[in-house]
PDB file of C-alpha atoms in Angstrom:
ATOM      1  CA  MET A   1      18.405-221.806  -9.759  1.00 76.00           C
ATOM      2  CA  ARG A   2      17.423-218.108  -9.202  1.00 83.00           C
ATOM      3  CA  LYS A   3      13.678-217.366 -10.004  1.00 88.00           C
ATOM      4  CA  SER A   4      12.996-214.651 -12.375  1.00 91.00           C
ATOM      5  CA  ALA A   5      10.897-211.568 -11.311  1.00 90.00           C
ATOM      6  CA  GLU A   6       8.075-213.038 -13.312  1.00 93.00           C
ATOM      7  CA  GLU A   7       8.195-216.266 -11.702  1.00 94.00           C
ATOM      8  CA  ARG A   8       8.113-214.368  -8.417  1.00 94.00           C
ATOM      9  CA  ARG A   9       5.261-212.309  -9.516  1.00 96.00           C
ATOM     10  CA  THR A  10       3.101-215.319 -10.071  1.00 96.00           C
ATOM     11  CA  GLU A  11       4.082-216.765  -6.704  1.00 96.00           C
ATOM     12  CA  VAL A  12       3.146-213.333  -5.163  1.00 97.00           C
ATOM     13  CA  VAL A  13      -0.309-213.652  -6.823  1.00 97.00           C
ATOM     14  CA  ARG A  14      -1.019-217.101  -5.366  1.00 96.00           C
ATOM     15  CA  ALA A  15       0.154-216.355  -2.076  1.00 97.00           C
ATOM     16  CA  ALA A  16      -1.924-212.942  -2.090  1.00 97.00           C
ATOM     17  CA  LEU A  17      -4.996-214.950  -3.443  1.00 96.00           C
ATOM     18  CA  ARG A  18      -4.798-217.158  -0.521  1.00 96.00           C
ATOM     19  CA  SER A  19      -4.563-214.552   2.198  1.00 97.00           C
ATOM     20  CA  PHE A  20      -6.793-211.767   0.723  1.00 97.00           C
ATOM     21  CA  SER A  21      -9.536-214.462   0.018  1.00 95.00           C
ATOM     22  CA  ARG A  22      -9.544-215.241   3.930  1.00 94.00           C
ATOM     23  CA  TYR A  23      -8.672-212.039   5.507  1.00 96.00           C
ATOM     24  CA  GLY A  24      -9.712-209.259   2.990  1.00 96.00           C
ATOM     25  CA  PHE A  25      -7.551-206.326   1.958  1.00 96.00           C
ATOM     26  CA  HIS A  26      -7.075-204.701   5.304  1.00 94.00           C
ATOM     27  CA  GLY A  27      -6.905-207.951   7.272  1.00 96.00           C
ATOM     28  CA  THR A  28      -3.841-209.064   5.170  1.00 97.00           C
ATOM     29  CA  SER A  29      -0.413-207.884   5.663  1.00 96.00           C
ATOM     30  CA  THR A  30       2.321-207.506   2.798  1.00 97.00           C
ATOM     31  CA  ASP A  31       4.668-209.054   5.436  1.00 96.00           C
ATOM     32  CA  SER A  32       2.584-212.253   5.531  1.00 96.00           C
ATOM     33  CA  ILE A  33       2.615-212.591   1.770  1.00 97.00           C
ATOM     34  CA  ALA A  34       6.486-211.873   1.430  1.00 97.00           C
ATOM     35  CA  ARG A  35       6.993-214.593   4.126  1.00 96.00           C
ATOM     36  CA  ALA A  36       4.770-217.033   2.323  1.00 96.00           C
ATOM     37  CA  ILE A  37       7.093-216.911  -0.828  1.00 95.00           C
ATOM     38  CA  GLY A  38      10.191-216.558   1.082  1.00 94.00           C
ATOM     39  CA  VAL A  39      11.275-212.930   0.241  1.00 94.00           C
ATOM     40  CA  SER A  40      11.659-209.781   1.904  1.00 95.00           C
ATOM     41  CA  GLN A  41       9.308-206.917   1.910  1.00 95.00           C
ATOM     42  CA  PRO A  42      11.661-204.523   0.058  1.00 95.00           C
ATOM     43  CA  TYR A  43      11.909-207.172  -2.755  1.00 95.00           C
ATOM     44  CA  LEU A  44       8.071-207.565  -2.733  1.00 96.00           C
ATOM     45  CA  PHE A  45       7.702-203.939  -3.341  1.00 96.00           C
ATOM     46  CA  ARG A  46      10.090-203.947  -6.135  1.00 96.00           C
ATOM     47  CA  LEU A  47       7.623-206.470  -7.762  1.00 96.00           C
ATOM     48  CA  TYR A  48       4.556-204.680  -6.852  1.00 97.00           C
ATOM     49  CA  PRO A  49       4.987-201.023  -5.590  1.00 96.00           C
ATOM     50  CA  THR A  50       1.960-201.040  -3.359  1.00 96.00           C
ATOM     51  CA  LYS A  51      -0.356-203.414  -1.320  1.00 96.00           C
ATOM     52  CA  ARG A  52      -3.198-202.124  -3.562  1.00 95.00           C
ATOM     53  CA  ASP A  53      -1.265-203.272  -6.529  1.00 97.00           C
ATOM     54  CA  ILE A  54      -0.737-206.745  -5.151  1.00 97.00           C
ATOM     55  CA  PHE A  55      -4.668-206.976  -4.335  1.00 97.00           C
ATOM     56  CA  LEU A  56      -5.519-205.965  -7.853  1.00 97.00           C
ATOM     57  CA  ALA A  57      -3.111-208.312  -9.379  1.00 97.00           C
ATOM     58  CA  ALA A  58      -4.661-211.161  -7.322  1.00 97.00           C
ATOM     59  CA  GLY A  59      -8.340-209.918  -8.260  1.00 96.00           C
ATOM     60  CA  ARG A  60      -7.233-209.439 -11.890  1.00 97.00           C
ATOM     61  CA  SER A  61      -6.405-213.093 -11.958  1.00 96.00           C
ATOM     62  CA  CYS A  62      -9.808-214.164 -10.951  1.00 95.00           C
ATOM     63  CA  PHE A  63     -11.542-212.254 -13.553  1.00 96.00           C
ATOM     64  CA  GLU A  64      -9.143-213.629 -16.132  1.00 96.00           C
ATOM     65  CA  ARG A  65      -9.581-217.103 -15.068  1.00 95.00           C
ATOM     66  CA  THR A  66     -13.498-216.735 -15.318  1.00 95.00           C
ATOM     67  CA  SER A  67     -12.974-215.163 -18.851  1.00 97.00           C
ATOM     68  CA  LEU A  68     -10.969-217.696 -20.231  1.00 97.00           C
ATOM     69  CA  ALA A  69     -13.133-220.620 -18.753  1.00 96.00           C
ATOM     70  CA  PHE A  70     -16.333-218.721 -20.302  1.00 97.00           C
ATOM     71  CA  ASN A  71     -14.445-218.591 -23.700  1.00 97.00           C
ATOM     72  CA  ALA A  72     -13.395-222.091 -23.958  1.00 97.00           C
ATOM     73  CA  ALA A  73     -16.655-223.448 -22.546  1.00 96.00           C
ATOM     74  CA  ALA A  74     -18.803-221.528 -25.264  1.00 97.00           C
ATOM     75  CA  GLU A  75     -16.516-222.125 -28.241  1.00 96.00           C
ATOM     76  CA  GLY A  76     -18.714-223.075 -31.390  1.00 96.00           C
ATOM     77  CA  LEU A  77     -21.774-222.378 -29.272  1.00 96.00           C
ATOM     78  CA  THR A  78     -24.069-219.506 -29.130  1.00 94.00           C
ATOM     79  CA  GLY A  79     -27.590-218.873 -27.337  1.00 95.00           C
ATOM     80  CA  GLU A  80     -28.888-220.911 -24.466  1.00 93.00           C
ATOM     81  CA  GLU A  81     -26.131-223.484 -25.418  1.00 94.00           C
ATOM     82  CA  ALA A  82     -23.467-221.281 -24.707  1.00 95.00           C
ATOM     83  CA  LEU A  83     -24.931-219.811 -21.585  1.00 93.00           C
ATOM     84  CA  ASN A  84     -25.408-223.468 -20.427  1.00 90.00           C
ATOM     85  CA  ALA A  85     -21.826-224.372 -21.193  1.00 92.00           C
ATOM     86  CA  MET A  86     -20.631-221.225 -19.298  1.00 93.00           C
ATOM     87  CA  ARG A  87     -22.933-222.238 -16.351  1.00 88.00           C
ATOM     88  CA  ARG A  88     -21.196-225.627 -16.009  1.00 87.00           C
ATOM     89  CA  ALA A  89     -17.663-223.976 -16.494  1.00 90.00           C
ATOM     90  CA  TYR A  90     -18.505-221.526 -13.643  1.00 87.00           C
ATOM     91  CA  GLY A  91     -19.651-224.354 -11.400  1.00 80.00           C
ATOM     92  CA  GLU A  92     -16.157-226.108 -11.740  1.00 84.00           C
ATOM     93  CA  LEU A  93     -14.377-222.668 -11.068  1.00 85.00           C
ATOM     94  CA  ALA A  94     -16.544-222.139  -8.043  1.00 77.00           C
ATOM     95  CA  GLY A  95     -14.992-225.451  -6.773  1.00 78.00           C
ATOM     96  CA  ASP A  96     -11.984-223.364  -5.876  1.00 86.00           C
ATOM     97  CA  ARG A  97     -12.966-221.580  -2.721  1.00 84.00           C
ATOM     98  CA  GLU A  98     -10.254-219.074  -2.668  1.00 90.00           C
ATOM     99  CA  LEU A  99     -11.215-217.729  -6.102  1.00 91.00           C
ATOM    100  CA  LEU A 100     -14.839-217.466  -5.042  1.00 88.00           C
ATOM    101  CA  LEU A 101     -14.144-215.786  -1.822  1.00 92.00           C
ATOM    102  CA  MET A 102     -11.548-213.406  -3.502  1.00 95.00           C
ATOM    103  CA  GLN A 103     -14.314-212.134  -5.607  1.00 93.00           C
ATOM    104  CA  LEU A 104     -16.509-211.150  -2.546  1.00 94.00           C
ATOM    105  CA  GLN A 105     -13.466-209.415  -1.093  1.00 96.00           C
ATOM    106  CA  LEU A 106     -12.979-207.374  -4.151  1.00 96.00           C
ATOM    107  CA  TYR A 107     -16.622-206.070  -3.985  1.00 94.00           C
ATOM    108  CA  VAL A 108     -16.297-205.401  -0.084  1.00 94.00           C
ATOM    109  CA  ALA A 109     -13.019-203.412  -0.676  1.00 96.00           C
ATOM    110  CA  SER A 110     -14.350-201.649  -3.673  1.00 94.00           C
ATOM    111  CA  SER A 111     -17.392-200.132  -1.638  1.00 92.00           C
ATOM    112  CA  SER A 112     -14.724-197.848   0.139  1.00 93.00           C
ATOM    113  CA  ASP A 113     -11.974-197.309  -2.001  1.00 93.00           C
ATOM    114  CA  GLU A 114     -12.640-195.334  -5.361  1.00 93.00           C
ATOM    115  CA  GLU A 115      -9.645-196.763  -7.167  1.00 91.00           C
ATOM    116  CA  LEU A 116     -10.575-200.185  -6.401  1.00 93.00           C
ATOM    117  CA  ARG A 117     -13.988-199.588  -7.411  1.00 94.00           C
ATOM    118  CA  ASP A 118     -13.128-198.116 -10.906  1.00 95.00           C
ATOM    119  CA  GLU A 119     -11.020-201.195 -11.777  1.00 95.00           C
ATOM    120  CA  VAL A 120     -13.241-203.903 -10.277  1.00 95.00           C
ATOM    121  CA  THR A 121     -16.374-202.364 -12.163  1.00 95.00           C
ATOM    122  CA  ARG A 122     -14.399-202.362 -15.424  1.00 96.00           C
ATOM    123  CA  TRP A 123     -13.608-206.141 -15.118  1.00 96.00           C
ATOM    124  CA  TRP A 124     -17.385-206.691 -14.177  1.00 94.00           C
ATOM    125  CA  ASP A 125     -18.430-204.585 -17.133  1.00 95.00           C
ATOM    126  CA  ASP A 126     -15.982-206.607 -19.450  1.00 96.00           C
ATOM    127  CA  LEU A 127     -17.057-210.017 -18.123  1.00 96.00           C
ATOM    128  CA  TRP A 128     -21.068-209.058 -18.657  1.00 95.00           C
ATOM    129  CA  LEU A 129     -20.186-208.031 -22.300  1.00 96.00           C
ATOM    130  CA  LEU A 130     -18.234-211.131 -22.875  1.00 97.00           C
ATOM    131  CA  VAL A 131     -21.222-213.274 -21.924  1.00 96.00           C
ATOM    132  CA  ALA A 132     -23.389-210.950 -24.104  1.00 96.00           C
ATOM    133  CA  GLN A 133     -21.157-211.382 -26.924  1.00 96.00           C
ATOM    134  CA  LEU A 134     -20.628-215.279 -26.629  1.00 96.00           C
ATOM    135  CA  THR A 135     -24.380-215.850 -26.338  1.00 96.00           C
ATOM    136  CA  SER A 136     -26.116-213.161 -28.320  1.00 95.00           C
ATOM    137  CA  LEU A 137     -28.849-213.248 -25.867  1.00 95.00           C
ATOM    138  CA  PRO A 138     -30.918-210.209 -24.845  1.00 95.00           C
ATOM    139  CA  PRO A 139     -29.870-208.143 -21.737  1.00 94.00           C
ATOM    140  CA  GLU A 140     -32.336-209.572 -19.200  1.00 93.00           C
ATOM    141  CA  ASP A 141     -30.919-213.154 -19.752  1.00 93.00           C
ATOM    142  CA  ILE A 142     -27.325-211.985 -19.290  1.00 93.00           C
ATOM    143  CA  ASN A 143     -28.463-210.271 -16.031  1.00 91.00           C
ATOM    144  CA  GLN A 144     -30.356-213.232 -14.835  1.00 89.00           C
ATOM    145  CA  PHE A 145     -27.193-215.374 -15.532  1.00 90.00           C
ATOM    146  CA  MET A 146     -24.782-213.078 -13.676  1.00 91.00           C
ATOM    147  CA  SER A 147     -27.430-212.531 -10.791  1.00 87.00           C
ATOM    148  CA  CYS A 148     -27.498-216.140 -10.200  1.00 82.00           C
ATOM    149  CA  GLY A 149     -23.809-216.501 -10.147  1.00 85.00           C
ATOM    150  CA  MET A 150     -23.711-213.907  -7.643  1.00 87.00           C
ATOM    151  CA  LEU A 151     -26.156-215.575  -5.447  1.00 82.00           C
ATOM    152  CA  ILE A 152     -24.372-218.978  -5.945  1.00 78.00           C
ATOM    153  CA  ASN A 153     -21.159-217.088  -4.474  1.00 85.00           C
ATOM    154  CA  VAL A 154     -23.065-215.860  -1.561  1.00 85.00           C
ATOM    155  CA  MET A 155     -24.598-219.111  -0.733  1.00 79.00           C
ATOM    156  CA  VAL A 156     -21.316-221.212  -1.241  1.00 77.00           C
ATOM    157  CA  ALA A 157     -19.435-218.750   0.952  1.00 84.00           C
ATOM    158  CA  LEU A 158     -22.002-219.056   3.683  1.00 83.00           C
ATOM    159  CA  GLY A 159     -21.833-222.992   3.398  1.00 78.00           C
ATOM    160  CA  ILE A 160     -25.429-223.333   2.884  1.00 75.00           C
ATOM    161  CA  SER A 161     -26.007-227.091   2.207  1.00 62.00           C
ATOM    162  CA  ASP A 162     -27.403-228.574  -0.950  1.00 63.00           C
ATOM    163  CA  GLY A 163     -30.428-229.766   0.828  1.00 65.00           C
ATOM    164  CA  HIS A 164     -31.678-226.191   1.278  1.00 66.00           C
ATOM    165  CA  GLN A 165     -34.619-225.241  -0.824  1.00 62.00           C
ATOM    166  CA  GLY A 166     -32.984-222.080  -2.171  1.00 61.00           C
ATOM    167  CA  TRP A 167     -30.918-224.238  -4.333  1.00 60.00           C
ATOM    168  CA  ASP A 168     -33.825-225.734  -6.027  1.00 61.00           C
ATOM    169  CA  VAL A 169     -35.426-222.407  -6.704  1.00 57.00           C
ATOM    170  CA  LEU A 170     -32.030-220.888  -7.904  1.00 59.00           C
ATOM    171  CA  LEU A 171     -31.032-223.538 -10.219  1.00 57.00           C
ATOM    172  CA  ALA A 172     -34.641-223.941 -11.565  1.00 55.00           C
ATOM    173  CA  ASN A 173     -34.571-220.250 -12.702  1.00 52.00           C
ATOM    174  CA  LEU A 174     -30.950-220.319 -14.341  1.00 52.00           C
ATOM    175  CA  PRO A 175     -31.501-219.792 -18.256  1.00 49.00           C
ATOM    176  CA  GLY A 176     -30.932-222.843 -20.285  1.00 48.00           C
ATOM    177  CA  ASP A 177     -31.318-226.341 -19.317  1.00 47.00           C
ATOM    178  CA  GLY A 178     -32.438-225.304 -15.882  1.00 44.00           C
ATOM    179  CA  ALA A 179     -35.593-223.791 -17.289  1.00 39.00           C
ATOM    180  CA  ALA A 180     -39.155-225.303 -17.095  1.00 35.00           C
ATOM    181  CA  PRO A 181     -40.203-227.519 -19.930  1.00 34.00           C
ATOM    182  CA  SER A 182     -42.886-226.560 -22.115  1.00 40.00           C
ATOM    183  CA  GLY A 183     -45.627-228.326 -24.243  1.00 41.00           C
ATOM    184  CA  ASP A 184     -45.907-232.034 -23.764  1.00 47.00           C
ATOM    185  CA  GLU A 185     -42.373-232.627 -22.723  1.00 43.00           C
ATOM    186  CA  PRO A 186     -41.875-234.780 -19.660  1.00 44.00           C
ATOM    187  CA  SER A 187     -40.667-232.801 -16.400  1.00 38.00           C
ATOM    188  CA  PRO A 188     -37.195-233.297 -15.548  1.00 37.00           C
ATOM    189  CA  GLU A 189     -35.797-234.322 -12.167  1.00 39.00           C
ATOM    190  CA  PRO A 190     -35.481-231.362  -9.959  1.00 35.00           C
ATOM    191  CA  LEU A 191     -31.963-229.762 -10.326  1.00 35.00           C
ATOM    192  CA  ARG A 192     -29.779-230.206  -7.220  1.00 37.00           C
ATOM    193  CA  LEU A 193     -26.879-228.212  -6.119  1.00 37.00           C
ATOM    194  CA  SER A 194     -24.625-231.134  -7.245  1.00 38.00           C
ATOM    195  CA  ALA A 195     -25.780-230.914 -10.860  1.00 40.00           C
ATOM    196  CA  ALA A 196     -24.187-227.381 -10.956  1.00 40.00           C
ATOM    197  CA  LEU A 197     -21.305-227.528  -8.623  1.00 41.00           C
ATOM    198  CA  PRO A 198     -18.785-230.248  -8.253  1.00 36.00           C
ATOM    199  CA  PHE A 199     -17.886-230.035  -4.571  1.00 36.00           C
ATOM    200  CA  PRO A 200     -19.514-230.539  -1.141  1.00 37.00           C
ATOM    201  CA  PHE A 201     -20.358-227.777   1.188  1.00 34.00           C
ATOM    202  CA  ALA A 202     -20.205-227.269   4.933  1.00 35.00           C
ATOM    203  CA  GLY A 203     -23.158-229.155   6.318  1.00 33.00           C
ATOM    204  CA  SER A 204     -24.034-230.970   3.075  1.00 35.00           C
ATOM    205  CA  PRO A 205     -24.375-234.731   3.158  1.00 32.00           C
ATOM    206  CA  ARG A 206     -21.359-236.365   2.015  1.00 29.00           C
TER     207      ARG A 206
END
């Protein structure tokens, strides 16, 4: 049965995400994407006119998945409860290494391409505003949440194991249930990487 153009576009985005996340914008050829889904380059360019369009479609899918996950996680919640739920949701998303690496590739490519930079900046702003709207927390809390998420991206991409002391410091400073207790509350067990992210890293104990 012949696939529709929309089904082919979905296949293109999936194949592009695999290649771009590993090799970046300049290291990925449109020929390799076309071959991965079994179509010709001319047909690929009927679906997406340029390589940049394919890259943007793959990048857009990452931000859309993150936004959907945050919306679902924070449903019916607000404040730090909503932020905690989104942190856990991001931990689950970060288990998809291709999604995480694609985010980093977007930022690298945007640094030297104004058209990409404008689009990725808009996605980033929209995500920041979404977290702010879902939590109603002050800007400094949103900045801390987003900053911790970016640092998690980098540490995971580098394969830094959960035995590294940086993880304890990072997770202990996350807003919400990672915060230090006050008053006479008993001190919780130190947060480990495994408490936030559900997958092993290179070099981490199995």
